[in-house]
PDB file of C-alpha atoms in Angstrom:
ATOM      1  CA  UNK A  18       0.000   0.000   0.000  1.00 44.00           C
ATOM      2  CA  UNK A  19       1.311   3.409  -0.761  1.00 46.00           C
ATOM      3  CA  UNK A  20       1.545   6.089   2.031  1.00 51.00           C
ATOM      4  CA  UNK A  21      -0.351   9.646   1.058  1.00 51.00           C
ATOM      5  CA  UNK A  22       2.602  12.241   0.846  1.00 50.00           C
ATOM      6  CA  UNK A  23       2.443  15.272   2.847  1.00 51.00           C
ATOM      7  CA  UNK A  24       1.846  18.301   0.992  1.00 50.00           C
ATOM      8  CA  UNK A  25       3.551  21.497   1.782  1.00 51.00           C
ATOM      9  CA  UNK A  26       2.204  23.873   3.659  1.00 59.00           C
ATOM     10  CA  UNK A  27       0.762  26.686   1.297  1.00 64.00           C
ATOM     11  CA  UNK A  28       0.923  30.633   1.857  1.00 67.00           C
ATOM     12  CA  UNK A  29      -2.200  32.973   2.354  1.00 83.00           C
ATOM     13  CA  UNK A  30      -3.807  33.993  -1.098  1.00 81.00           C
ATOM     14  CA  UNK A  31      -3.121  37.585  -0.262  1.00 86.00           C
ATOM     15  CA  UNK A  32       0.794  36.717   0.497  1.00 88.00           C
ATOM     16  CA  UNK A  33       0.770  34.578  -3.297  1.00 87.00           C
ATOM     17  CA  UNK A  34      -0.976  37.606  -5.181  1.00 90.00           C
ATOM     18  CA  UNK A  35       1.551  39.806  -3.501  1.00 92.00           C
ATOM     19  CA  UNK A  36       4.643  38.373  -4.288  1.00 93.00           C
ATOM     20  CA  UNK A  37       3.486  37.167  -7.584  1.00 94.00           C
ATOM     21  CA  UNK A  38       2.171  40.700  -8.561  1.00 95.00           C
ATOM     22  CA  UNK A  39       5.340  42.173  -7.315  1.00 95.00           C
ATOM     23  CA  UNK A  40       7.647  40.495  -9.112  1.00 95.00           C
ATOM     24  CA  UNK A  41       5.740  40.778 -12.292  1.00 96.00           C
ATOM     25  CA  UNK A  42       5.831  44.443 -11.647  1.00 96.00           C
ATOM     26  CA  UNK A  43       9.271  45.043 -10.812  1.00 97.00           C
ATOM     27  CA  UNK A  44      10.972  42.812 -14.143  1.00 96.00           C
ATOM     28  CA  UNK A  45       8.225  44.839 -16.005  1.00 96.00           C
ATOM     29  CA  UNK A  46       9.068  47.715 -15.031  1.00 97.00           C
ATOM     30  CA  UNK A  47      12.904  46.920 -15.796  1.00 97.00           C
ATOM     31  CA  UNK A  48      11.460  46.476 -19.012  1.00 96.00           C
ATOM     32  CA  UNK A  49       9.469  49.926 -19.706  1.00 95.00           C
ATOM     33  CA  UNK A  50      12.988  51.076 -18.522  1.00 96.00           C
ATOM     34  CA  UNK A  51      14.827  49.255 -21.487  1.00 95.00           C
ATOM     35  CA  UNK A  52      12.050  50.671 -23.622  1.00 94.00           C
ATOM     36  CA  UNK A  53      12.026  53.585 -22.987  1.00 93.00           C
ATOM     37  CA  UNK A  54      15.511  53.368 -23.825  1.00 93.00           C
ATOM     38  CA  UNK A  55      15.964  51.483 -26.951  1.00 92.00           C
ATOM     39  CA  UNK A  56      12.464  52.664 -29.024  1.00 89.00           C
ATOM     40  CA  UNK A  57      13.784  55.270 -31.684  1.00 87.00           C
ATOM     41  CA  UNK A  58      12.247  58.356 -31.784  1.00 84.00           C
ATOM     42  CA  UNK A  59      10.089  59.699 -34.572  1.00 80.00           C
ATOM     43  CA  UNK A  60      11.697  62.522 -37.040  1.00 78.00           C
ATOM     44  CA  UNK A  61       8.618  65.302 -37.910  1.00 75.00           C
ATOM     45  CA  UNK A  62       8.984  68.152 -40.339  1.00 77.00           C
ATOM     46  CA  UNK A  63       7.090  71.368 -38.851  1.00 78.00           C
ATOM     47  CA  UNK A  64       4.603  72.406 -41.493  1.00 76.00           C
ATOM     48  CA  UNK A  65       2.636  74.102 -39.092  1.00 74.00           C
ATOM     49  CA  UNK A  66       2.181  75.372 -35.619  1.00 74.00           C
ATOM     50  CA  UNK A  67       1.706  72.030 -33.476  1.00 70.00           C
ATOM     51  CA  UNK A  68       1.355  70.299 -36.999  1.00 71.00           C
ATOM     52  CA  UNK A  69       3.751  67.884 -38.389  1.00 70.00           C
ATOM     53  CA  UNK A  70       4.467  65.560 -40.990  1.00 71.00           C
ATOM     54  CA  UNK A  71       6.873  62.419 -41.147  1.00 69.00           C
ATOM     55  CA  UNK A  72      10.000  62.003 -42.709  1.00 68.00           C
ATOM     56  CA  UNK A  73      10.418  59.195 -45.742  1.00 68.00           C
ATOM     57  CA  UNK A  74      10.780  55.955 -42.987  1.00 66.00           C
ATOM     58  CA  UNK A  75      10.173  57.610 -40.211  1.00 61.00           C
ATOM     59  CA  UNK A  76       6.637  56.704 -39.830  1.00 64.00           C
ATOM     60  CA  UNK A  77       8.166  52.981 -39.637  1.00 67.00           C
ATOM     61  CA  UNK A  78       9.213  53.877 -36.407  1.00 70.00           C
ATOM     62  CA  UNK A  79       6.086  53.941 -34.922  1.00 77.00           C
ATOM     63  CA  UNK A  80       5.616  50.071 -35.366  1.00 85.00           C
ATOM     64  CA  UNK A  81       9.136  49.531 -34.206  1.00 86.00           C
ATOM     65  CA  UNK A  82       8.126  51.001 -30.637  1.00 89.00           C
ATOM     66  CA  UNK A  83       5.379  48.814 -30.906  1.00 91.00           C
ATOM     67  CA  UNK A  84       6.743  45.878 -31.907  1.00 92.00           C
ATOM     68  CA  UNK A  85       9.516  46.145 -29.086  1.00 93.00           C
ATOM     69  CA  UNK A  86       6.791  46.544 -26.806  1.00 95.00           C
ATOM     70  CA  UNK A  87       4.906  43.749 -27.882  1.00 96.00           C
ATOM     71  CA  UNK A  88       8.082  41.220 -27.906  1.00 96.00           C
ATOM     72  CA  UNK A  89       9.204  42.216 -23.922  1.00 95.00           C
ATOM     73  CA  UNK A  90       5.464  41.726 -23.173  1.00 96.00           C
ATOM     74  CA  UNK A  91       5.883  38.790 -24.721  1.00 97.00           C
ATOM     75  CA  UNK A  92       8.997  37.187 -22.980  1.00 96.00           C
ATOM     76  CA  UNK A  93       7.757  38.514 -19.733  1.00 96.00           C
ATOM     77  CA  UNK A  94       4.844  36.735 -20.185  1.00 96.00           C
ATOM     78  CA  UNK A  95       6.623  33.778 -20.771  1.00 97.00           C
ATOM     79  CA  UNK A  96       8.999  34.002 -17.912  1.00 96.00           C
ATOM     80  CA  UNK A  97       7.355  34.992 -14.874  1.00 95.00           C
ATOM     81  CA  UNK A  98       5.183  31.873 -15.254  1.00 96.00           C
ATOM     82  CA  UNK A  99       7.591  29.436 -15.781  1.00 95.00           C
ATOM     83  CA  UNK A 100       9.265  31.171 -12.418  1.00 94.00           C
ATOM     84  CA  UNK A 101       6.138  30.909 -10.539  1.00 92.00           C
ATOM     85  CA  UNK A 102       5.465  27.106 -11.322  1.00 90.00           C
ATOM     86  CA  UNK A 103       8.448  26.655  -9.574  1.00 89.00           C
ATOM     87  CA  UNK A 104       6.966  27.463  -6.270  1.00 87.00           C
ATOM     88  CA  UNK A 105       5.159  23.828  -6.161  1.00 84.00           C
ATOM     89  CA  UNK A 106       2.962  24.054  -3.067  1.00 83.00           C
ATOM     90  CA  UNK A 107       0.930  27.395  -4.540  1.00 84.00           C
ATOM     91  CA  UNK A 108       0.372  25.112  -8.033  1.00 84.00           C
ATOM     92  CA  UNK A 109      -3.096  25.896  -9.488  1.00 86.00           C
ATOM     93  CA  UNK A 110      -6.175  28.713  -9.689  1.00 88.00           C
ATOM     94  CA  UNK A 111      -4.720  30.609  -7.046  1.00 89.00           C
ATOM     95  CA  UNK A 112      -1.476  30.976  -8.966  1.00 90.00           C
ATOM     96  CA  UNK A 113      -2.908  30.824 -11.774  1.00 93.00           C
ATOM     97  CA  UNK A 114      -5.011  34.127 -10.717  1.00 94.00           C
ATOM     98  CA  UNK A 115      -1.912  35.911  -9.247  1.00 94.00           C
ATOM     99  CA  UNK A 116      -0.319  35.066 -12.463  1.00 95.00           C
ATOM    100  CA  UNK A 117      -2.874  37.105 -14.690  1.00 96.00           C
ATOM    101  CA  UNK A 118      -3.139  40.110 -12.108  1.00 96.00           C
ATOM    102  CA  UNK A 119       0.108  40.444 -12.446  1.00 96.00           C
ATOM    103  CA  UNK A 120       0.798  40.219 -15.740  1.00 96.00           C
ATOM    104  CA  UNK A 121      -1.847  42.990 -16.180  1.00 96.00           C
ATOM    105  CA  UNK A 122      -0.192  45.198 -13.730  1.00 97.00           C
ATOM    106  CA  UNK A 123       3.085  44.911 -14.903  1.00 96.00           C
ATOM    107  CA  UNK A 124       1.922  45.645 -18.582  1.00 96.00           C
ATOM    108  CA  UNK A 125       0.450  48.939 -16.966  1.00 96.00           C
ATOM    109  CA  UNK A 126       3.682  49.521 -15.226  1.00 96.00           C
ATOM    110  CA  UNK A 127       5.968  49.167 -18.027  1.00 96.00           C
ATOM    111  CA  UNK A 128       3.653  51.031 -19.922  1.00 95.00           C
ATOM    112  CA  UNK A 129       4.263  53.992 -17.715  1.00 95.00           C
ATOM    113  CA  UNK A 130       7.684  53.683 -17.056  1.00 96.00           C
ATOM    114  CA  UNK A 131       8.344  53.373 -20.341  1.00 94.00           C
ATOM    115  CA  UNK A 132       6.837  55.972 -21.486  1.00 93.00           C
ATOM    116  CA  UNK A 133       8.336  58.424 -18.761  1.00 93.00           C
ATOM    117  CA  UNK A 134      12.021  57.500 -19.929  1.00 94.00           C
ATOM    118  CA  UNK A 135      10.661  58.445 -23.757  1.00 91.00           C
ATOM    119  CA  UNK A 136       9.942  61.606 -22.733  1.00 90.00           C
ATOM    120  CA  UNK A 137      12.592  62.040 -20.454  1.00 92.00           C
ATOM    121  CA  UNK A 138      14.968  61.625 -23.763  1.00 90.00           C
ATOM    122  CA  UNK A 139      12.983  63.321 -26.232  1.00 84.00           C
ATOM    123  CA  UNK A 140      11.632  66.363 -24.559  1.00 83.00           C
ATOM    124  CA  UNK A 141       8.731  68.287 -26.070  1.00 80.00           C
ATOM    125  CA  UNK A 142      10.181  71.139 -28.621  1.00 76.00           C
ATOM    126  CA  UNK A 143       8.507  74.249 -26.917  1.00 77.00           C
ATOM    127  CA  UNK A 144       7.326  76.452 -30.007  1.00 76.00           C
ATOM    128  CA  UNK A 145       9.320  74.669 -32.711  1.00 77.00           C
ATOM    129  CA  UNK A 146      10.290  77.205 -36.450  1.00 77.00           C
ATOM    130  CA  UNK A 147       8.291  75.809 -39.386  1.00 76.00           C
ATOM    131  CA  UNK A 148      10.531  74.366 -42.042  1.00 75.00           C
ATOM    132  CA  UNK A 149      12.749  72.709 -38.545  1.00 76.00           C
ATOM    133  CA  UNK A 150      13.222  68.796 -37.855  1.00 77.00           C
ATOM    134  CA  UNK A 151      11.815  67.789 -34.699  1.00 79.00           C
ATOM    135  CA  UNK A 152      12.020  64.282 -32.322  1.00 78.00           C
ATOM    136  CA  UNK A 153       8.780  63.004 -31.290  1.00 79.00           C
ATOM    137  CA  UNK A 154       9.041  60.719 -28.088  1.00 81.00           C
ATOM    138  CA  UNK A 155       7.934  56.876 -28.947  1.00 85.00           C
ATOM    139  CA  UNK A 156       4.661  55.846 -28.139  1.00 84.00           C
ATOM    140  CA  UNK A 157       2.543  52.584 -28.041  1.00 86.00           C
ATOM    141  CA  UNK A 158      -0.042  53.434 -30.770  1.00 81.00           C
ATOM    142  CA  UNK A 159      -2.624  50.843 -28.963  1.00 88.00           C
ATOM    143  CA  UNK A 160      -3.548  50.047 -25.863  1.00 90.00           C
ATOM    144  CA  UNK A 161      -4.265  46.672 -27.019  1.00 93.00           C
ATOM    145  CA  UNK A 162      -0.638  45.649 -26.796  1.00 94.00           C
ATOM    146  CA  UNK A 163      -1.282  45.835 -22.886  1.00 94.00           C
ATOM    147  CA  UNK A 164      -2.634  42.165 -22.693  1.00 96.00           C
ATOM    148  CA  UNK A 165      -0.063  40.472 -24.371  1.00 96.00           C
ATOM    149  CA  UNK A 166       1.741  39.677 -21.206  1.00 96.00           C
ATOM    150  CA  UNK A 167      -1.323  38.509 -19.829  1.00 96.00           C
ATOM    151  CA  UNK A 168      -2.433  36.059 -22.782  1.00 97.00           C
ATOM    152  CA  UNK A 169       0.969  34.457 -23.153  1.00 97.00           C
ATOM    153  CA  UNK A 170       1.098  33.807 -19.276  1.00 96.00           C
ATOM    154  CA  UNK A 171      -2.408  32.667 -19.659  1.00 96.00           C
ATOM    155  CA  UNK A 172      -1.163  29.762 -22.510  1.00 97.00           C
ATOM    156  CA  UNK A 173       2.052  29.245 -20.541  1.00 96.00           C
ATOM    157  CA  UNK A 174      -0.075  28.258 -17.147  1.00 94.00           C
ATOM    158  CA  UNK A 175      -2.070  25.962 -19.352  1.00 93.00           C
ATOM    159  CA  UNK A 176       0.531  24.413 -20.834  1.00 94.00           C
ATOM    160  CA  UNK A 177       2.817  24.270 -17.825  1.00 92.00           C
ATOM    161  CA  UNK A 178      -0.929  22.576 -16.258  1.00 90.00           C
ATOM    162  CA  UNK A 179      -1.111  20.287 -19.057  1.00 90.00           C
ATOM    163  CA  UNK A 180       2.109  18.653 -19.235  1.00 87.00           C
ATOM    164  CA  UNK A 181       1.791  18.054 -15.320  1.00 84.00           C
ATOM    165  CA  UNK A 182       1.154  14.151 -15.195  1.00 81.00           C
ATOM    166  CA  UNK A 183      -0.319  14.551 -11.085  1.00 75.00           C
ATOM    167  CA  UNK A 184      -3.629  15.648 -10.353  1.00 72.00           C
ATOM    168  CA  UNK A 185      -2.268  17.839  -7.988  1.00 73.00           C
ATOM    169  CA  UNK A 186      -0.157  19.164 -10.472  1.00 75.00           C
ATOM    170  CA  UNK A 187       2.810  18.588  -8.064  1.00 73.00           C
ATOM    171  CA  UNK A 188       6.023  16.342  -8.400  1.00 62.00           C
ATOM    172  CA  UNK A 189       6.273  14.277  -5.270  1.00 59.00           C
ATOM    173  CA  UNK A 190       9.793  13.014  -4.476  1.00 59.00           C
ATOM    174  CA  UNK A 191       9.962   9.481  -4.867  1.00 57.00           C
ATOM    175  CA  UNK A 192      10.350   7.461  -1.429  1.00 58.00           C
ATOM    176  CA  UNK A 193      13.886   5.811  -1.801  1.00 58.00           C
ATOM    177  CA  UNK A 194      12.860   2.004  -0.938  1.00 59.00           C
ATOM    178  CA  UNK A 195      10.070   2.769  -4.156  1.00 55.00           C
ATOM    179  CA  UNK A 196      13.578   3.322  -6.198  1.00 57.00           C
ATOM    180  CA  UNK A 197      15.154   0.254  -5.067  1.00 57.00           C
ATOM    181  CA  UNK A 198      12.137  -2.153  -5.571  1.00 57.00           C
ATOM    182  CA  UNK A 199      11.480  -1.350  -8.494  1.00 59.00           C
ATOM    183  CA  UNK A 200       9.711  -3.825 -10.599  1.00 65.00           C
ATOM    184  CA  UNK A 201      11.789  -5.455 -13.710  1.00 65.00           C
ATOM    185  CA  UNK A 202      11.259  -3.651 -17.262  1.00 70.00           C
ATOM    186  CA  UNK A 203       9.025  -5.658 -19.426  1.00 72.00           C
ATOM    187  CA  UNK A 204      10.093  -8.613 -21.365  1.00 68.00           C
ATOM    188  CA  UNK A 205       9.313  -9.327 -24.829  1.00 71.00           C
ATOM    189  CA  UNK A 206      10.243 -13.354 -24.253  1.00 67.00           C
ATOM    190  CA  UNK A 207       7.474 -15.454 -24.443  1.00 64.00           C
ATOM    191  CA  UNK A 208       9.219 -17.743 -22.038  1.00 65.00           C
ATOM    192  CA  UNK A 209       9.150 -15.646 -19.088  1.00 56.00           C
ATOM    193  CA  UNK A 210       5.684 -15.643 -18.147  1.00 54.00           C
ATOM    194  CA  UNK A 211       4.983 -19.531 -17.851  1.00 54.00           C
TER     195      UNK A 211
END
């Protein structure tokens, strides 16, 4: 007869949202950071007062901002996950939950600080001449690009929840005298079973 294993002890659901949501937030937010950083500016011609039109290429640059947006969302939203299965006594909804509230929070929070470091290195031109060449900070054209942390965290948990073969989607250590009795590997040989 096999013995029931203890399970470990599991944390409050207020203690796994925080630390789940917090860590989320804070690589996130090292993220807006590297945004902010690497997302090329935008070149306008001033035709007008507060009126401007792109340069040949430039407008390209828009969907470059994006698209690095999209892909740290992304990765994030494969990472964190991955991390947080690791912590196998909080395994299932409750994770699961803290998982997707924090991916949503740290999309708003890179999304902020991301956007602050833009516009801390491409300042607003203050009454620019007409005929001049200004830099336009980077900007996420969509605020649709916000849940792509979320969704790819969402698929990871699944799969991560999928590939699991225990019910309670934890890996119990094996007890060592089930290692050393183990039964023989099956024989093809007709002989051995009479």
């Amino acid at each position: 007869m096999s013995e029931l294993h203890e399970s470990p002890s599991r944390a409050s659901t207020a203690r796994v949202l925080a630390v789940v949501v917090g860590i989320s937030v804070v690589l996130s937010a090292l993220c807006g950071i590297l945004w902010g950083f690497l997302a090329p500016a935008q070149q306008l011609l001033v035709v007008a007062q507060d009126r401007g039109a792109a340069l040949t290429g430039e407008s390209l640059h828009r969907f470059d901002a994006l698209a690095l947006f999209a892909f740290a969302s992304f990765g994030l939203g494969v990472i964190v996950p991955i991390a947080c299965w690791l912590w196998k006594s909080e395994r299932g909804p409750r994770l699961f939950v803290a998982v997707l509230v924090g991916a949503l929070a740290g999309s708003l929070a890179a999304f902020l600080v991301g956007n602050g470091i833009a516009a801390l290195r491409f300042p607003k031109a203050d009454d620019p001449a007409i005929g001049s060449i200004v830099s336009v900070a980077p900007a996420i054209g969509t605020p649709l690009v916000l849940i792509v942390q979320a969704l790819t965290a969402s698929l990871v948990v699944l799969l991560l929840a999928a590939m699991n073969p225990n019910d309670n989607l934890q890996y119990p250590d094996p007890d060592p005298e089930d290692v050393d009795a183990a039964p023989p590997p099956p024989s093809f040989d007709s002989r051995v079973g009479e």
